[in-house]
Amino acid sequence: MQQPAVTPAPIAPIAPTVPEARHRLVEVPGGRIHLVEQGTGPLVLLVHGFPESWYSWRHQLPALAAAGFRAVAVDVRGYGRSAKPRAVDAYRMPAHVADNVGVVSALGATTATVVGHDWGSPIAANSALLRPDVFTAVGLLSVPYAPRAGARPSDAFARAGGDDEFYVSYFQEPGRAEAEIEPDVRAWLAGFYTGISGDTMPEGGEGALFFVPRGGKMADRFPARGTALPSWLSEADLDVYAGEFERTGLTGALARYRNVDRDWEDLAAWHGAPINQPSLFIGGTRDASTTWMGDAIAAFPTTLPGLVSSHLLEGCGHWVQQERAEEVNRILVDWLRALPATPNTPTPVI
């Protein structure tokens, strides 16, 4: 008797796909960049931070596409399915800027608006600073723009910890944070995301997580295991993030912290330089980035002379575009629609 034909089950993607979105790998001079794109129209490049991925923009991709924009969320080099060079100095800021320029070119465009969150914010800011010919507007989320200053960053971070150790100094030592995180990536990410989210952060706890007890671990300051996840993060969302880092490890992602002094040296020619393009800032009132960097926000009239609007979302923590997706989408779309038209409207490349 002839057996009925069996249809093979589809292979599950590495991460859930956004409806109508397209995953692509594009070649740039530094290797390859994985991206997810949705929509057609003026190009908007979305750059995530630590410890995240393109998936951090899952709420923005369909919203920007519906508003008439070509939204493209990248995996930054060192993350996800993008290139992961072995050399630590391959992750210095000009390399990230070059990746962004390469993505714009690979997509058949000549100009784009760039929007970044967390580490993606300084990557976006420096993309606009170094290549104003390509990046005609810049949106910064959570981390405000602060031009290159006089002090070597590692020296400043070493002083910031006091009796504890500031997290940047902790992350800078090769292998140290990896030894803490990689044995149980999912639990560490859950603690990190929860500890700096507006609705799960302990009252008065802004920034406490970023100070590591001497001889201890960063997780020593996390909320207790079993604490409920923040409202913006489902168990399935956490599985996506954990799955990516369980596959790739954390070294590429942590390399950004291990290049801050190289960045300072590389950007000497732009010491104190403003960003003149139209700009936007969105932060949360419960985010240590906005409280510690209040002086940077106050300096926006000088450092961001093209600033269109600045927003501090009441009660919001660090993960603004995920914690307050609808509000951030509205702000982004209103800002993007008000930007001057550029002569080089990008078109999709098949």
CSV table of C-alpha atoms in Angstrom, one decimal:
chain,number,residue,atom,x,y,z
A,1,MET,CA,0.0,0.0,0.0
A,2,GLN,CA,1.4,3.3,-1.0
A,3,GLN,CA,2.2,5.6,1.9
A,4,PRO,CA,0.8,9.2,1.8
A,5,ALA,CA,3.4,11.8,1.0
A,6,VAL,CA,4.8,13.6,4.0
A,7,THR,CA,5.3,17.3,3.8
A,8,PRO,CA,8.5,18.3,5.7
A,9,ALA,CA,7.9,20.7,8.6
A,10,PRO,CA,9.3,24.2,8.0
A,11,ILE,CA,12.5,25.1,9.7
A,12,ALA,CA,11.9,27.6,12.5
A,13,PRO,CA,13.7,30.9,12.1
A,14,ILE,CA,16.3,31.9,14.7
A,15,ALA,CA,13.9,34.6,15.9
A,16,PRO,CA,10.2,35.3,15.3
A,17,THR,CA,9.7,37.4,12.2
A,18,VAL,CA,7.8,40.6,12.2
A,19,PRO,CA,4.7,40.3,9.9
A,20,GLU,CA,5.6,41.3,6.3
A,21,ALA,CA,9.2,42.0,7.4
A,22,ARG,CA,12.2,40.6,5.5
A,23,HIS,CA,15.4,39.3,6.9
A,24,ARG,CA,18.5,39.9,4.8
A,25,LEU,CA,22.3,39.6,5.0
A,26,VAL,CA,24.1,42.5,3.3
A,27,GLU,CA,27.8,42.8,2.6
A,28,VAL,CA,29.7,45.8,4.0
A,29,PRO,CA,33.4,46.5,3.9
A,30,GLY,CA,33.7,45.1,7.5
A,31,GLY,CA,31.9,41.9,6.8
A,32,ARG,CA,28.2,41.1,6.8
A,33,ILE,CA,25.3,42.8,8.6
A,34,HIS,CA,22.0,41.0,9.3
A,35,LEU,CA,19.0,43.3,9.1
A,36,VAL,CA,15.2,43.2,9.1
A,37,GLU,CA,13.4,45.6,6.9
A,38,GLN,CA,9.7,46.6,6.4
A,39,GLY,CA,8.0,49.1,4.2
A,40,THR,CA,9.0,51.4,1.4
A,41,GLY,CA,9.8,55.1,1.3
A,42,PRO,CA,12.6,57.2,3.0
A,43,LEU,CA,15.1,55.0,4.7
A,44,VAL,CA,15.2,54.9,8.5
A,45,LEU,CA,18.1,52.9,10.0
A,46,LEU,CA,17.4,51.5,13.6
A,47,VAL,CA,20.4,50.7,15.7
A,48,HIS,CA,20.0,48.7,19.0
A,49,GLY,CA,22.1,48.7,22.2
A,50,PHE,CA,23.4,46.3,24.8
A,51,PRO,CA,22.4,43.5,25.3
A,52,GLU,CA,19.8,43.5,22.5
A,53,SER,CA,19.3,42.8,18.8
A,54,TRP,CA,17.2,43.9,15.8
A,55,TYR,CA,14.3,42.5,17.8
A,56,SER,CA,14.3,45.5,20.1
A,57,TRP,CA,12.7,47.4,17.2
A,58,ARG,CA,9.9,44.9,16.6
A,59,HIS,CA,7.2,47.5,17.6
A,60,GLN,CA,8.8,50.2,15.4
A,61,LEU,CA,9.2,48.3,12.2
A,62,PRO,CA,5.5,47.9,11.3
A,63,ALA,CA,4.6,51.3,12.7
A,64,LEU,CA,7.2,53.1,10.6
A,65,ALA,CA,6.3,51.0,7.6
A,66,ALA,CA,2.6,51.9,8.0
A,67,ALA,CA,3.6,55.6,8.1
A,68,GLY,CA,5.3,55.4,4.7
A,69,PHE,CA,8.9,54.7,5.7
A,70,ARG,CA,11.4,52.0,4.9
A,71,ALA,CA,12.3,50.8,8.4
A,72,VAL,CA,15.5,48.8,8.7
A,73,ALA,CA,16.7,47.3,12.0
A,74,VAL,CA,20.2,45.9,12.1
A,75,ASP,CA,22.1,43.5,14.2
A,76,VAL,CA,25.1,45.6,15.2
A,77,ARG,CA,28.5,43.9,14.5
A,78,GLY,CA,29.2,41.4,17.2
A,79,TYR,CA,25.5,40.5,17.6
A,80,GLY,CA,23.0,38.0,16.1
A,81,ARG,CA,23.8,37.0,12.5
A,82,SER,CA,26.1,39.9,11.8
A,83,ALA,CA,29.9,39.6,11.5
A,84,LYS,CA,31.8,39.0,14.7
A,85,PRO,CA,35.5,39.9,14.2
A,86,ARG,CA,37.9,38.4,16.8
A,87,ALA,CA,40.0,41.5,17.3
A,88,VAL,CA,38.7,43.7,20.1
A,89,ASP,CA,39.7,46.9,18.2
A,90,ALA,CA,37.5,45.9,15.3
A,91,TYR,CA,34.6,47.2,17.4
A,92,ARG,CA,35.8,50.8,17.7
A,93,MET,CA,33.3,53.6,16.8
A,94,PRO,CA,34.5,54.4,13.2
A,95,ALA,CA,34.0,50.7,12.3
A,96,HIS,CA,30.3,50.9,13.5
A,97,VAL,CA,29.9,54.1,11.5
A,98,ALA,CA,31.4,52.4,8.4
A,99,ASP,CA,28.9,49.5,8.9
A,100,ASN,CA,26.0,51.9,8.9
A,101,VAL,CA,27.3,53.7,5.8
A,102,GLY,CA,27.8,50.3,4.1
A,103,VAL,CA,24.2,49.2,5.0
A,104,VAL,CA,22.8,52.4,3.4
A,105,SER,CA,24.8,51.7,0.3
A,106,ALA,CA,23.9,48.0,0.2
A,107,LEU,CA,20.2,48.9,0.3
A,108,GLY,CA,20.6,51.1,-2.8
A,109,ALA,CA,20.3,54.4,-0.9
A,110,THR,CA,22.5,57.4,-0.6
A,111,THR,CA,21.0,59.0,2.5
A,112,ALA,CA,19.1,57.9,5.6
A,113,THR,CA,17.8,58.9,9.0
A,114,VAL,CA,19.5,57.0,11.8
A,115,VAL,CA,17.9,56.2,15.1
A,116,GLY,CA,19.7,54.5,18.0
A,117,HIS,CA,19.0,53.3,21.5
A,118,ASP,CA,21.5,52.7,24.4
A,119,TRP,CA,24.9,52.0,22.7
A,120,GLY,CA,23.0,52.5,19.4
A,121,SER,CA,22.5,56.1,20.4
A,122,PRO,CA,26.2,57.1,20.3
A,123,ILE,CA,26.7,54.9,17.2
A,124,ALA,CA,23.8,56.8,15.6
A,125,ALA,CA,25.2,60.2,16.8
A,126,ASN,CA,28.7,59.5,15.5
A,127,SER,CA,27.3,58.3,12.2
A,128,ALA,CA,25.6,61.7,11.9
A,129,LEU,CA,28.7,63.5,13.1
A,130,LEU,CA,31.2,61.7,10.9
A,131,ARG,CA,29.0,61.3,7.8
A,132,PRO,CA,26.5,64.1,7.6
A,133,ASP,CA,26.4,63.5,3.8
A,134,VAL,CA,24.8,60.2,4.4
A,135,PHE,CA,22.8,60.6,7.7
A,136,THR,CA,20.6,63.6,7.3
A,137,ALA,CA,18.8,63.3,10.6
A,138,VAL,CA,19.4,61.5,13.9
A,139,GLY,CA,17.2,60.2,16.7
A,140,LEU,CA,18.7,59.3,20.1
A,141,LEU,CA,16.9,57.1,22.6
A,142,SER,CA,17.9,56.8,26.3
A,143,VAL,CA,21.5,58.0,25.9
A,144,PRO,CA,21.8,61.7,25.1
A,145,TYR,CA,24.5,63.1,22.8
A,146,ALA,CA,27.6,64.2,24.6
A,147,PRO,CA,30.5,65.4,22.5
A,148,ARG,CA,34.0,64.1,23.0
A,149,ALA,CA,35.4,65.6,26.2
A,150,GLY,CA,38.8,66.2,27.8
A,151,ALA,CA,39.0,63.2,30.2
A,152,ARG,CA,40.0,59.7,29.0
A,153,PRO,CA,36.8,57.7,29.5
A,154,SER,CA,38.4,54.8,31.4
A,155,ASP,CA,39.9,57.2,34.0
A,156,ALA,CA,36.5,58.8,34.5
A,157,PHE,CA,34.7,55.4,34.9
A,158,ALA,CA,37.3,54.2,37.4
A,159,ARG,CA,36.5,57.2,39.6
A,160,ALA,CA,32.8,56.8,39.2
A,161,GLY,CA,32.4,53.6,41.2
A,162,GLY,CA,33.5,54.9,44.6
A,163,ASP,CA,33.5,51.9,47.0
A,164,ASP,CA,32.0,49.8,44.3
A,165,GLU,CA,33.1,49.2,40.7
A,166,PHE,CA,31.3,51.0,37.9
A,167,TYR,CA,29.8,48.5,35.4
A,168,VAL,CA,31.8,49.9,32.4
A,169,SER,CA,35.0,49.1,34.2
A,170,TYR,CA,33.7,45.7,35.1
A,171,PHE,CA,32.7,45.0,31.5
A,172,GLN,CA,36.1,46.2,30.2
A,173,GLU,CA,38.1,43.2,31.5
A,174,PRO,CA,38.1,40.5,28.8
A,175,GLY,CA,36.3,37.4,29.9
A,176,ARG,CA,35.1,38.6,33.3
A,177,ALA,CA,31.6,39.5,32.4
A,178,GLU,CA,31.3,36.6,30.0
A,179,ALA,CA,32.2,34.2,33.0
A,180,GLU,CA,29.2,35.7,34.9
A,181,ILE,CA,26.7,35.9,32.1
A,182,GLU,CA,27.2,32.9,29.8
A,183,PRO,CA,26.6,30.0,32.3
A,184,ASP,CA,22.9,31.1,32.5
A,185,VAL,CA,22.3,33.7,29.8
A,186,ARG,CA,18.5,33.7,30.2
A,187,ALA,CA,18.5,34.3,33.9
A,188,TRP,CA,21.1,37.1,33.6
A,189,LEU,CA,19.2,38.9,30.9
A,190,ALA,CA,16.0,38.6,32.9
A,191,GLY,CA,17.7,40.3,35.8
A,192,PHE,CA,19.3,43.0,33.8
A,193,TYR,CA,16.2,43.9,31.8
A,194,THR,CA,14.0,43.8,34.9
A,195,GLY,CA,16.4,45.8,37.1
A,196,ILE,CA,16.3,48.9,34.9
A,197,SER,CA,12.7,48.8,33.6
A,198,GLY,CA,10.4,51.5,34.9
A,199,ASP,CA,7.7,49.1,36.2
A,200,THR,CA,9.9,46.6,37.9
A,201,MET,CA,12.8,48.7,39.1
A,202,PRO,CA,12.9,49.0,42.9
A,203,GLU,CA,11.7,52.4,44.1
A,204,GLY,CA,14.7,54.7,44.3
A,205,GLY,CA,16.8,52.1,42.5
A,206,GLU,CA,17.8,54.1,39.4
A,207,GLY,CA,21.3,53.2,38.6
A,208,ALA,CA,22.0,50.9,41.6
A,209,LEU,CA,22.4,48.0,39.3
A,210,PHE,CA,25.3,49.6,37.6
A,211,PHE,CA,27.6,49.5,40.6
A,212,VAL,CA,29.3,46.1,41.1
A,213,PRO,CA,30.3,45.1,44.7
A,214,ARG,CA,34.1,44.8,44.9
A,215,GLY,CA,34.9,41.2,44.3
A,216,GLY,CA,31.3,40.4,43.4
A,217,LYS,CA,29.1,40.2,40.3
A,218,MET,CA,26.8,42.5,38.6
A,219,ALA,CA,23.9,40.1,39.2
A,220,ASP,CA,24.4,40.7,43.0
A,221,ARG,CA,22.4,43.9,42.5
A,222,PHE,CA,19.7,42.4,40.3
A,223,PRO,CA,16.1,41.9,41.6
A,224,ALA,CA,15.6,38.6,43.3
A,225,ARG,CA,15.2,35.5,41.1
A,226,GLY,CA,11.6,34.9,40.4
A,227,THR,CA,10.7,38.6,40.2
A,228,ALA,CA,8.1,39.1,37.6
A,229,LEU,CA,9.3,40.2,34.2
A,230,PRO,CA,8.5,43.8,33.2
A,231,SER,CA,5.2,44.3,31.3
A,232,TRP,CA,7.0,44.9,28.0
A,233,LEU,CA,8.9,41.6,28.1
A,234,SER,CA,7.1,38.3,27.6
A,235,GLU,CA,8.6,34.9,28.2
A,236,ALA,CA,8.7,34.5,24.4
A,237,ASP,CA,10.5,37.8,24.0
A,238,LEU,CA,13.1,36.7,26.6
A,239,ASP,CA,13.6,33.4,24.8
A,240,VAL,CA,14.4,35.4,21.6
A,241,TYR,CA,17.1,37.5,23.3
A,242,ALA,CA,18.5,34.5,25.3
A,243,GLY,CA,18.6,32.3,22.2
A,244,GLU,CA,20.7,34.8,20.3
A,245,PHE,CA,23.3,35.2,23.0
A,246,GLU,CA,23.4,31.5,23.9
A,247,ARG,CA,24.4,31.0,20.2
A,248,THR,CA,26.8,33.8,19.8
A,249,GLY,CA,28.2,34.5,23.3
A,250,LEU,CA,28.7,38.0,24.7
A,251,THR,CA,32.2,38.9,23.7
A,252,GLY,CA,31.3,40.7,20.5
A,253,ALA,CA,28.6,42.7,22.4
A,254,LEU,CA,30.9,43.6,25.3
A,255,ALA,CA,33.7,44.7,22.9
A,256,ARG,CA,31.9,48.1,22.6
A,257,TYR,CA,32.8,48.8,26.3
A,258,ARG,CA,36.4,47.7,25.6
A,259,ASN,CA,36.9,50.4,22.9
A,260,VAL,CA,35.9,53.6,24.7
A,261,ASP,CA,39.4,54.8,25.0
A,262,ARG,CA,40.1,54.0,21.3
A,263,ASP,CA,36.9,55.9,20.5
A,264,TRP,CA,38.2,58.9,22.4
A,265,GLU,CA,41.5,58.8,20.5
A,266,ASP,CA,39.8,58.2,17.1
A,267,LEU,CA,37.4,61.1,17.6
A,268,ALA,CA,40.0,63.7,18.6
A,269,ALA,CA,39.3,65.8,15.5
A,270,TRP,CA,35.6,66.1,16.5
A,271,HIS,CA,36.4,67.2,20.1
A,272,GLY,CA,33.3,69.1,21.4
A,273,ALA,CA,31.7,69.1,18.0
A,274,PRO,CA,27.9,69.6,17.6
A,275,ILE,CA,25.6,67.6,15.5
A,276,ASN,CA,23.8,70.1,13.2
A,277,GLN,CA,21.3,67.8,11.4
A,278,PRO,CA,17.6,67.7,12.6
A,279,SER,CA,17.6,65.6,15.8
A,280,LEU,CA,15.3,64.0,18.4
A,281,PHE,CA,15.8,62.8,21.9
A,282,ILE,CA,13.6,60.4,23.9
A,283,GLY,CA,14.4,59.2,27.4
A,284,GLY,CA,12.7,57.9,30.5
A,285,THR,CA,12.6,59.7,33.9
A,286,ARG,CA,13.5,56.5,35.7
A,287,ASP,CA,16.5,55.8,33.5
A,288,ALA,CA,19.9,56.4,35.0
A,289,SER,CA,21.2,57.5,31.6
A,290,THR,CA,19.0,60.6,31.7
A,291,THR,CA,19.7,61.4,35.3
A,292,TRP,CA,23.4,60.9,35.2
A,293,MET,CA,23.6,62.7,31.9
A,294,GLY,CA,21.3,65.6,32.8
A,295,ASP,CA,24.1,68.1,32.0
A,296,ALA,CA,24.3,66.6,28.5
A,297,ILE,CA,20.5,67.1,28.0
A,298,ALA,CA,20.8,70.7,29.3
A,299,ALA,CA,23.5,71.3,26.7
A,300,PHE,CA,21.4,70.3,23.7
A,301,PRO,CA,21.0,73.9,22.5
A,302,THR,CA,24.7,73.9,21.9
A,303,THR,CA,25.5,70.3,21.1
A,304,LEU,CA,22.3,69.6,19.1
A,305,PRO,CA,21.5,72.9,17.5
A,306,GLY,CA,19.1,71.1,15.0
A,307,LEU,CA,17.1,69.5,17.9
A,308,VAL,CA,13.4,69.4,16.9
A,309,SER,CA,12.1,68.0,20.2
A,310,SER,CA,13.2,66.3,23.4
A,311,HIS,CA,10.9,64.0,25.4
A,312,LEU,CA,11.3,62.5,28.9
A,313,LEU,CA,8.6,59.9,29.4
A,314,GLU,CA,7.4,59.9,33.0
A,315,GLY,CA,8.0,56.7,34.9
A,316,CYS,CA,9.7,55.0,32.0
A,317,GLY,CA,13.0,53.1,32.5
A,318,HIS,CA,15.8,52.4,30.1
A,319,TRP,CA,14.1,50.3,27.4
A,320,VAL,CA,12.0,53.2,26.1
A,321,GLN,CA,10.9,51.9,22.6
A,322,GLN,CA,9.8,48.6,24.2
A,323,GLU,CA,8.3,50.0,27.5
A,324,ARG,CA,6.4,52.7,25.7
A,325,ALA,CA,6.1,51.4,22.2
A,326,GLU,CA,3.0,53.3,21.1
A,327,GLU,CA,4.1,56.6,22.5
A,328,VAL,CA,7.6,56.3,21.0
A,329,ASN,CA,6.1,55.3,17.7
A,330,ARG,CA,3.9,58.4,17.7
A,331,ILE,CA,6.9,60.7,18.5
A,332,LEU,CA,9.1,59.0,15.9
A,333,VAL,CA,6.5,59.2,13.1
A,334,ASP,CA,5.6,62.8,13.9
A,335,TRP,CA,9.3,63.8,13.8
A,336,LEU,CA,10.1,61.8,10.6
A,337,ARG,CA,7.1,63.3,8.8
A,338,ALA,CA,8.3,66.8,9.7
A,339,LEU,CA,11.8,66.3,8.4
A,340,PRO,CA,12.8,68.1,5.1
A,341,ALA,CA,12.6,65.9,2.1
A,342,THR,CA,16.0,64.7,0.8
A,343,PRO,CA,16.7,64.5,-3.0
A,344,ASN,CA,17.8,60.8,-2.7
A,345,THR,CA,14.7,58.9,-1.7
A,346,PRO,CA,15.8,55.3,-1.3
A,347,THR,CA,14.2,52.6,-3.3
A,348,PRO,CA,14.1,48.9,-2.5
A,349,VAL,CA,16.7,46.6,-3.9
A,350,ILE,CA,15.7,43.1,-4.8
